[in-house]
Coordinates of C-alpha atoms and ligand atoms in Angstrom, one line a residue:
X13 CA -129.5 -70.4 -39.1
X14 CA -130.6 -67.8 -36.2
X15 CA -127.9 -65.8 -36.0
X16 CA -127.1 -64.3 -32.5
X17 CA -126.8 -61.0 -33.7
X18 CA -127.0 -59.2 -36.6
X19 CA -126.0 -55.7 -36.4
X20 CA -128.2 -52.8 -36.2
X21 CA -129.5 -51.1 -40.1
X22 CA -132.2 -48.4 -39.9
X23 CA -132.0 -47.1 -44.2
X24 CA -130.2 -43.6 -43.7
X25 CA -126.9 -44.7 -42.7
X26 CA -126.0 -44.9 -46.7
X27 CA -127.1 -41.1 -47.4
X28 CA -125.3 -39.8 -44.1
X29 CA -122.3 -41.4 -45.1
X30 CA -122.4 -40.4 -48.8
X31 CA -122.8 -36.7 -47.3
X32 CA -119.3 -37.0 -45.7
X33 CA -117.8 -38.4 -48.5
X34 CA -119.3 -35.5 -50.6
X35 CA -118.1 -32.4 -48.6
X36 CA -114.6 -34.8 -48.4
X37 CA -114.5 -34.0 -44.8
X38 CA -114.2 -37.5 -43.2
X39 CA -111.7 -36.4 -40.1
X40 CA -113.2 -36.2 -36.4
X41 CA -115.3 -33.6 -35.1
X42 CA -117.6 -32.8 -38.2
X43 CA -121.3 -32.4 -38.1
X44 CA -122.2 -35.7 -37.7
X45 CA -120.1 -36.4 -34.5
X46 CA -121.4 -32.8 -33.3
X47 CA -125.4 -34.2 -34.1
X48 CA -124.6 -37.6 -32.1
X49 CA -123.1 -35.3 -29.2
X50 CA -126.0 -33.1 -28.9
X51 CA -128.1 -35.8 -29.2
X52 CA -126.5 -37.7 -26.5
X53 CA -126.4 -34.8 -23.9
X54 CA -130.4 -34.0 -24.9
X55 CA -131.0 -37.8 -24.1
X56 CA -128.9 -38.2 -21.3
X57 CA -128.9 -34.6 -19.6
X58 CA -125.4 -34.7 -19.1
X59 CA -123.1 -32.0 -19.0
X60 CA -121.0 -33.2 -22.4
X61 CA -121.1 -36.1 -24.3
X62 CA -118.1 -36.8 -26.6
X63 CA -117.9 -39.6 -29.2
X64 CA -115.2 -41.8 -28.9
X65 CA -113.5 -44.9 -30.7
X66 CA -115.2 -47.2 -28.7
X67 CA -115.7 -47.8 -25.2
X68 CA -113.0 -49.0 -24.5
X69 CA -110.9 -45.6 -25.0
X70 CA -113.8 -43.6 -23.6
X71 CA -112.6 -45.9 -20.4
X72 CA -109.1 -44.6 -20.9
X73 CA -109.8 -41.2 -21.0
X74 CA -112.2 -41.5 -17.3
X75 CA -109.3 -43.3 -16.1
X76 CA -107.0 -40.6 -17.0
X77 CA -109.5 -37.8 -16.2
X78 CA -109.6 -39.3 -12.7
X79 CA -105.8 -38.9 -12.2
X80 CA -105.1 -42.8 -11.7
X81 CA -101.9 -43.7 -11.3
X82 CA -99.8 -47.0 -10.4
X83 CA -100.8 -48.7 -7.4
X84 CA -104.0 -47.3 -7.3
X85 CA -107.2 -49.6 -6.5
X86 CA -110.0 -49.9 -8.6
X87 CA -113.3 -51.5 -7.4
X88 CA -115.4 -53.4 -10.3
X89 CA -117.1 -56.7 -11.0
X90 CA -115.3 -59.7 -12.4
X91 CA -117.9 -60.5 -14.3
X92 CA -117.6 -58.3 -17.3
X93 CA -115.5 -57.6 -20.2
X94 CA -112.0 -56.9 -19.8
X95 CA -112.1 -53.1 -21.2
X96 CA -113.4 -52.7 -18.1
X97 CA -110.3 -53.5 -16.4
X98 CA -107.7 -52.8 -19.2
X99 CA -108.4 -49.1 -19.3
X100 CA -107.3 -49.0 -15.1
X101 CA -104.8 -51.6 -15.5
X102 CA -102.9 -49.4 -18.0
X103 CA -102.5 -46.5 -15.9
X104 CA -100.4 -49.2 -13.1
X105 CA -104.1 -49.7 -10.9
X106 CA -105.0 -52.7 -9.6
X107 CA -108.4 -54.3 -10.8
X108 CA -110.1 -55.5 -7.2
X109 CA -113.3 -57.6 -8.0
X110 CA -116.3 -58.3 -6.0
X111 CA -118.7 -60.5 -6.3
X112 CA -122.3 -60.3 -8.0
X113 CA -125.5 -60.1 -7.4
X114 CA -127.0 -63.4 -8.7
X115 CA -130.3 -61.9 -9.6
X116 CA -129.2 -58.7 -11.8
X117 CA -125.3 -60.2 -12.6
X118 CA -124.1 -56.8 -11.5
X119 CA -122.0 -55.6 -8.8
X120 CA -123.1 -56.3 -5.0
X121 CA -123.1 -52.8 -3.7
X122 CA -123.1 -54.1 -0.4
X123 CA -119.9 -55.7 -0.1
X124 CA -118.1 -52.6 -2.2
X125 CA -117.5 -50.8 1.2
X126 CA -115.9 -53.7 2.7
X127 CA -113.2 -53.6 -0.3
X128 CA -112.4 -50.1 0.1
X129 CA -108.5 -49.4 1.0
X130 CA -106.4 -46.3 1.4
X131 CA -105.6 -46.7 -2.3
X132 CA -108.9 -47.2 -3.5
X133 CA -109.9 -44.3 -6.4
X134 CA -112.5 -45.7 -8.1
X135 CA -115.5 -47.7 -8.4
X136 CA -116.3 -49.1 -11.5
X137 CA -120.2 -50.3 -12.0
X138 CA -121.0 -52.4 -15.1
X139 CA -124.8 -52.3 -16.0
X140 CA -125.1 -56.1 -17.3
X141 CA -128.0 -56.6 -20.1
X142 CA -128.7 -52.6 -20.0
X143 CA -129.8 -53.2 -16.2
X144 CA -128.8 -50.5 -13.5
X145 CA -126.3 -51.7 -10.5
X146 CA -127.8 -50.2 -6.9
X147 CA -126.3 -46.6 -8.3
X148 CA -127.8 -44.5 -4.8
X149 CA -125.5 -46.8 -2.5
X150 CA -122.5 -46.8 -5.1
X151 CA -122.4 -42.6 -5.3
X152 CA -123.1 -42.6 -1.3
X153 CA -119.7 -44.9 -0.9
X154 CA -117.9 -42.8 -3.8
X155 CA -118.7 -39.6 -1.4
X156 CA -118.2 -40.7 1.6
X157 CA -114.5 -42.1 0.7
X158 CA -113.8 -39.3 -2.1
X159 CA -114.1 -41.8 -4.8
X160 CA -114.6 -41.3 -8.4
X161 CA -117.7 -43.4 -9.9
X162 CA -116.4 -44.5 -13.7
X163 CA -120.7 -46.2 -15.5
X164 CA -119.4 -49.1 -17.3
X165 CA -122.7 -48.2 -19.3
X166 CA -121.3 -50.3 -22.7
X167 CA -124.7 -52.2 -23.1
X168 CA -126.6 -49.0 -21.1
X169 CA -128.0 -46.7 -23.8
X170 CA -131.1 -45.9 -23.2
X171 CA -131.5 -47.5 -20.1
X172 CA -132.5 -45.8 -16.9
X173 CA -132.4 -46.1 -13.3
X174 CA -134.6 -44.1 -11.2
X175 CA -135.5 -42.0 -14.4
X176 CA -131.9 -41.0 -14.7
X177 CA -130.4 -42.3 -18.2
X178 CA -127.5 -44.7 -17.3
X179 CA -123.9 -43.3 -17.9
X180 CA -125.3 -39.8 -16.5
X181 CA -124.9 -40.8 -12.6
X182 CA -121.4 -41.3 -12.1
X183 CA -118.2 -38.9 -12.5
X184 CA -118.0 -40.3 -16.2
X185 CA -120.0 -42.5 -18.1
X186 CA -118.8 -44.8 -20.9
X187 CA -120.6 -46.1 -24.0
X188 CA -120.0 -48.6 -26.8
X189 CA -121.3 -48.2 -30.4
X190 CA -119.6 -51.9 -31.3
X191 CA -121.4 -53.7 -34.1
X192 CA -123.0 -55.9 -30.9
X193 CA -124.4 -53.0 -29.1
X194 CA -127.8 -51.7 -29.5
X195 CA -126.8 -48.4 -31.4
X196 CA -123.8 -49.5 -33.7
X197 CA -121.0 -47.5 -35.9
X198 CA -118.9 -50.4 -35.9
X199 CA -116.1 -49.7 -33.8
X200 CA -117.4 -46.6 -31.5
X201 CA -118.2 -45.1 -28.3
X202 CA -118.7 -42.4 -25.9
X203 CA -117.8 -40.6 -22.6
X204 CA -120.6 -38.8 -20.6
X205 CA -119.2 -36.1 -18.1
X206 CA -120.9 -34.8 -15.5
X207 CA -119.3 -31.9 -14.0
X208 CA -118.9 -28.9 -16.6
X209 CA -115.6 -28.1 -15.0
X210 CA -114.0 -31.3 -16.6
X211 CA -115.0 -30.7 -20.2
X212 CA -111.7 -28.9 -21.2
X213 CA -109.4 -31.5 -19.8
X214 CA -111.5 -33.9 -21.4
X215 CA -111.6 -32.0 -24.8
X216 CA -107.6 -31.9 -24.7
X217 CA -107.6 -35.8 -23.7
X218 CA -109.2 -36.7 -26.4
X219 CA -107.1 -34.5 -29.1
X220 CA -103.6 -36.0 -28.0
X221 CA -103.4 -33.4 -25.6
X222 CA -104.1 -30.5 -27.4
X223 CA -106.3 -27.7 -27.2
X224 CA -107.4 -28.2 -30.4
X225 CA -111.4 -28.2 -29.5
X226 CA -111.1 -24.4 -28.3
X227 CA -109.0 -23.4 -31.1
X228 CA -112.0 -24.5 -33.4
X229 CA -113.9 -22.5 -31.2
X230 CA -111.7 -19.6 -32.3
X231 CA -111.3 -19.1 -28.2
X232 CA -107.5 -19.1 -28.9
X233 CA -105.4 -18.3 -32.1
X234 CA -103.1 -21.5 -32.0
X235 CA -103.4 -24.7 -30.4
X236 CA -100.4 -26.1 -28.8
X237 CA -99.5 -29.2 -27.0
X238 CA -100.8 -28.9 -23.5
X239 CA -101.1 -32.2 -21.5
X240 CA -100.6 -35.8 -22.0
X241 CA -103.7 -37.5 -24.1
X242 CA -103.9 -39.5 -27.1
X243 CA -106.2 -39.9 -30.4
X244 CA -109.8 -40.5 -29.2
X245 CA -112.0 -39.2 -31.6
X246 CA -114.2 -41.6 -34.0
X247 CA -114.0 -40.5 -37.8
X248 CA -117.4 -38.4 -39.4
X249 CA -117.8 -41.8 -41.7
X250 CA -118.9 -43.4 -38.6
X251 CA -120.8 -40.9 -36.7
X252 CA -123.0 -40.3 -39.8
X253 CA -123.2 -44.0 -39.6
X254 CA -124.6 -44.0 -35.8
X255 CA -126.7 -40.9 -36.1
X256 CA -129.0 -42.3 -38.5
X257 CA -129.4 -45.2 -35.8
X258 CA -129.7 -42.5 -33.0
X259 CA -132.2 -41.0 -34.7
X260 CA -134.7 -43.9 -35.0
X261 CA -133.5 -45.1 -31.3
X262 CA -137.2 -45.0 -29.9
X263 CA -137.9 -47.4 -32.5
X264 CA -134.9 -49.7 -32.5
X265 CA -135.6 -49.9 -28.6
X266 CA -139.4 -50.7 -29.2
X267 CA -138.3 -53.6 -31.4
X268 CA -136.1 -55.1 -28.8
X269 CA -138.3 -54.5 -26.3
X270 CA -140.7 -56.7 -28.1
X271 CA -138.7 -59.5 -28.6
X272 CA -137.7 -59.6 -25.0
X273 CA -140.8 -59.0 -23.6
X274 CA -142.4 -62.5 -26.3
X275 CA -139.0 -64.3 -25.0
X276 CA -140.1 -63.7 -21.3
X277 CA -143.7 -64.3 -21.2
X278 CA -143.2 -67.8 -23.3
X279 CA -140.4 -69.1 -20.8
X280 CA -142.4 -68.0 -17.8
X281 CA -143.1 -71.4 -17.2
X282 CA -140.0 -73.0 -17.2
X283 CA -139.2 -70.6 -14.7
X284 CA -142.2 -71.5 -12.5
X285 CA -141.3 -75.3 -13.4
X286 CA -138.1 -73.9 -11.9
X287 CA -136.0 -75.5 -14.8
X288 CA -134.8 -72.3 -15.6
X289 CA -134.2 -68.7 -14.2
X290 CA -135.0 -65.5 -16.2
X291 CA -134.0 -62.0 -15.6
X292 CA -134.8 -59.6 -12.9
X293 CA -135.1 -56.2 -13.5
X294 CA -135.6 -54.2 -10.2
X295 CA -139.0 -51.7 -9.9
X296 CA -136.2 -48.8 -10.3
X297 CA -134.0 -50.0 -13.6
X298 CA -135.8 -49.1 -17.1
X299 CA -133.7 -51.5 -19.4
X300 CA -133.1 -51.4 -23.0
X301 CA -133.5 -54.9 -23.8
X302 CA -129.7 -55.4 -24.9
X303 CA -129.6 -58.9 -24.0
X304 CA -131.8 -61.6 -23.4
X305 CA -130.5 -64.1 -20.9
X306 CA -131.5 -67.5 -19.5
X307 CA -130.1 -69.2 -16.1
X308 CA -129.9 -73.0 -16.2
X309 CA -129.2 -75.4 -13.5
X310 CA -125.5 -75.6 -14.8
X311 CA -122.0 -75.6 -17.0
X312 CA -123.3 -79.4 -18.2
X313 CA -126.5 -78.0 -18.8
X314 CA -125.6 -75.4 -21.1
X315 CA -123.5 -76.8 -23.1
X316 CA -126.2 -79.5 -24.1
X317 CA -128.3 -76.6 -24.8
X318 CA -126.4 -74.7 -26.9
X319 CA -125.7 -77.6 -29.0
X320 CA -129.4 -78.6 -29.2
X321 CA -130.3 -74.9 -29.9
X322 CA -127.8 -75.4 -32.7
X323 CA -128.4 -78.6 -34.0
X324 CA -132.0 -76.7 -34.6
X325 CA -130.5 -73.7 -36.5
X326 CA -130.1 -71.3 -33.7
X327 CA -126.9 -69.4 -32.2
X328 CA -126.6 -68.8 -28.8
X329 CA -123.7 -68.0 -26.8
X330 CA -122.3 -67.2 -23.4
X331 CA -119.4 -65.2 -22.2
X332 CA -117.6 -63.7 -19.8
X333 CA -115.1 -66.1 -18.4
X334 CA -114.5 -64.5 -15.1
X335 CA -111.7 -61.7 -15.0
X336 CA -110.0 -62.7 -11.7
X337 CA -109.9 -66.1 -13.8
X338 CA -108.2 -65.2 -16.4
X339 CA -104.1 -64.7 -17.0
X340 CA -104.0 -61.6 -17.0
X341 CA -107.1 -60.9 -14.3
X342 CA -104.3 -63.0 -12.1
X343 CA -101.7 -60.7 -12.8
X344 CA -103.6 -57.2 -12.3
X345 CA -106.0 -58.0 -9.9
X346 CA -107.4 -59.6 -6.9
X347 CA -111.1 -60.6 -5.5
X348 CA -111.7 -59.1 -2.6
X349 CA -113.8 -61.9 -0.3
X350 CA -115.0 -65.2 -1.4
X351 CA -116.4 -65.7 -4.7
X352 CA -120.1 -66.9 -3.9
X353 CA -122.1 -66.4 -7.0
X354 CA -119.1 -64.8 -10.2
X355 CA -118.0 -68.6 -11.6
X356 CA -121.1 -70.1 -10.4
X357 CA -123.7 -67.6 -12.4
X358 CA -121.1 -66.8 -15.3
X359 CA -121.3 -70.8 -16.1
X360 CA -125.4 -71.4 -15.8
X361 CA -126.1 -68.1 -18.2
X362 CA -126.6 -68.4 -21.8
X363 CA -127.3 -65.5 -24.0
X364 CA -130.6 -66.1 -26.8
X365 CA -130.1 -64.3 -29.9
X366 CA -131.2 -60.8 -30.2
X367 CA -131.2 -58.0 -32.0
X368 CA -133.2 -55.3 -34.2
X369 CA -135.9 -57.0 -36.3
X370 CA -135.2 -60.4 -34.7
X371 CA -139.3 -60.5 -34.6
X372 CA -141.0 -63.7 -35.2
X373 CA -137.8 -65.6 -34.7
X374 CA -138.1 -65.3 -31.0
X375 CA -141.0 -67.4 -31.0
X376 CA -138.9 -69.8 -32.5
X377 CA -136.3 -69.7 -30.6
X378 CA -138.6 -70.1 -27.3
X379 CA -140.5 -72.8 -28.7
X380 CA -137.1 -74.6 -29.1
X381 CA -135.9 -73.8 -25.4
X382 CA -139.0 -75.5 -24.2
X383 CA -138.8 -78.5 -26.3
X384 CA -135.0 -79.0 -24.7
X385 CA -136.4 -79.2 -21.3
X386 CA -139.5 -81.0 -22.7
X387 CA -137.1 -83.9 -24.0
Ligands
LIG402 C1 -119.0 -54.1 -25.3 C2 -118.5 -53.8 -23.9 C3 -117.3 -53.0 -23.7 C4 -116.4 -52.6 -24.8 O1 -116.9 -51.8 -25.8 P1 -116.0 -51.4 -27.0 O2 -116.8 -50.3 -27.6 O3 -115.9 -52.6 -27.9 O4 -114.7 -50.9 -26.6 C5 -116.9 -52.7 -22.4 N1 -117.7 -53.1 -21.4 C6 -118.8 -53.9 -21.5 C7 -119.6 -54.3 -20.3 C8 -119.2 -54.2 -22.8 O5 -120.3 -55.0 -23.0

């Protein structure tokens, strides 16, 4: 069987991890979570980069770093993962969806404006499959409406748009390190901030609302309770985990890249048959190859597929059922305007499998995709 995915394994993690046990200090904030910070900020050219438990709490802490409270609005896609919403939805926001672009799956940026209220705070772009959303018109709405802009950049790292790393253009960027995601430490992620001046708060967020960070410093002689926060910060068994991926990330990318790039030029032409529709990656996005997706004609369609993929030993899946679909999408949120492309695209796409040293198998796996519409 082809799995879907197999988690990322570069050969060091085993030494980095043994390190840590060695020195028996295993808490937050060692030397390896410092080495995957630095490394992020060099990388990204942001301000700070902290590690986190996983994207989801990076989220959080942008959420409460941009002050929302209840009955707030939040602008983001439907169509993505509910961390997305949950980490608004928590503070009392609303979750207001708007539709997608059909060629990218990511936010339409031109019908954001329209959705704007007196309570909106936030805007909340996903970049789907390591693609960018239209980030120039997003940050010239966030500006002209005094609007924070939160990078749902979970499947983002090392991606790029306009030669800016993804995660780096907003107020906050957030990233995931789950055992799916490019770079993996299991459960794991970080927030990218952009502007120096919210480092402290962000620092005290993360350490349950203490000023821990600075004490470490030795900038102050006790550390003390000072705002409201909670317990962000990954343990050193898993950043020594992730920075031996982080340091072979050129080549982890180049391997995925590969794979994509054999996956697209052998279904070109079921796309020119027009059985199928394959990614578009705008002239200003660099993508990381996170995911590689197919478009067929529709729900019926896909589901035969998949089960012909697996009756020949491969896994695909899909995902995403729509968040304004969903119970509790219904209960925190609304879609702003009519819902042209979310359910319609979210039930043709089907995800291939993909992952570091997926190599020959993509051949494979092609070769099978075309044989389903060869039938
Ligand atoms: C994976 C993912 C998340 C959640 O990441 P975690 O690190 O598991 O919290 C959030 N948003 C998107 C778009 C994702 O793909």
């Amino acid at each position: 069987m082809i799995s879907f995915n197999i988690s990322p394994y570069v050969g060091k993690e085993n030494e980095y991890i043994e390190e840590v046990i060695k020195k028996r200090k295993i808490c937050g904030d060692g030397e390896f979570t410092k080495k995957c910070n630095e490394w992020l900020e060099e990388k990204t050219k942001t301000a700070k980069a902290l590690l986190t438990t996983s994207c989801t709490h990076a989220t959080e802490m942008a959420a409460l770093l941009s002050d929302i409270k209840p009955g707030d609005e939040v602008i983001m896609p439907s169509y993505t993962f509910v961390s997305t919403a949950d980490a608004f939805v928590l503070r009392g926001a609303k979750a207001v969806f708007v539709d997608i672009r059909p060629d990218t799956m990511n936010i339409d940026e031109k019908l954001i404006e329209e959705a704007v209220t007196d309570k909106t705070k936030a805007i909340v772009p996903v970049h789907y499959a390591g693609v960018a959303c239209e980030m120039d018109t997003i940050t010239d709405i966030a500006k002209r409406y005094n609007l924070k802009v939160i990078e749902d950049a979970a499947q983002g790292v090392m991606s790029e748009y306009k030669g800016k790393a993804l995660g780096a253009i907003g107020d906050y960027g957030c990233y995931s390190f789950h055992e799916t995601k490019n770079y993996s430490m299991g459960e794991g992620g970080a927030i990218l901030i952009k502007n120096p001046e919210d480092i402290e708060r962000a620092e005290i967020i993360r350490e349950k609302g203490t000023n821990r960070s600075k004490f470490y410093r030795g900038q102050i002689d006790k550390y003390t309770w000072v705002d409201a926060g909670s317990s962000y910060l990954p343990s050193e068994l898993n950043a020594a985990y992730l920075y031996a991926q982080l340091e072979e990330a050129e080549k982890i990318y180049d391997d995925r890249m590969n794979s994509w790039n054999r996956y697209y030029e052998m279904l070109k032409d079921l796309e020119q048959q027009e059985k199928i529709v394959l990614p578009t990656i705008p002239k200003e996005c660099k993508h990381n190859a996170h995911m590689f997706y197919i478009k067929v004609k529709d729900l019926e369609e896909r589901t035969e597929l998949i089960n012909f993929l697996k009756d020949n030993g491969i896994s695909s899946v899909f995902h995403y059922i729509p968040l304004h679909s969903a119970p509790a999408g219904k209960e925190y949120g609304r879609f702003y305007g009519e819902d042209k492309f979310t359910t319609k695209e979210s039930e043709r796409l089907i995800r291939l499998p993909m992952y570091y040293g997926l190599g020959n198998n993509a051949e494979y796996v092609a070769e099978k995709v075309k044989a389903y519409f060869e039938r």
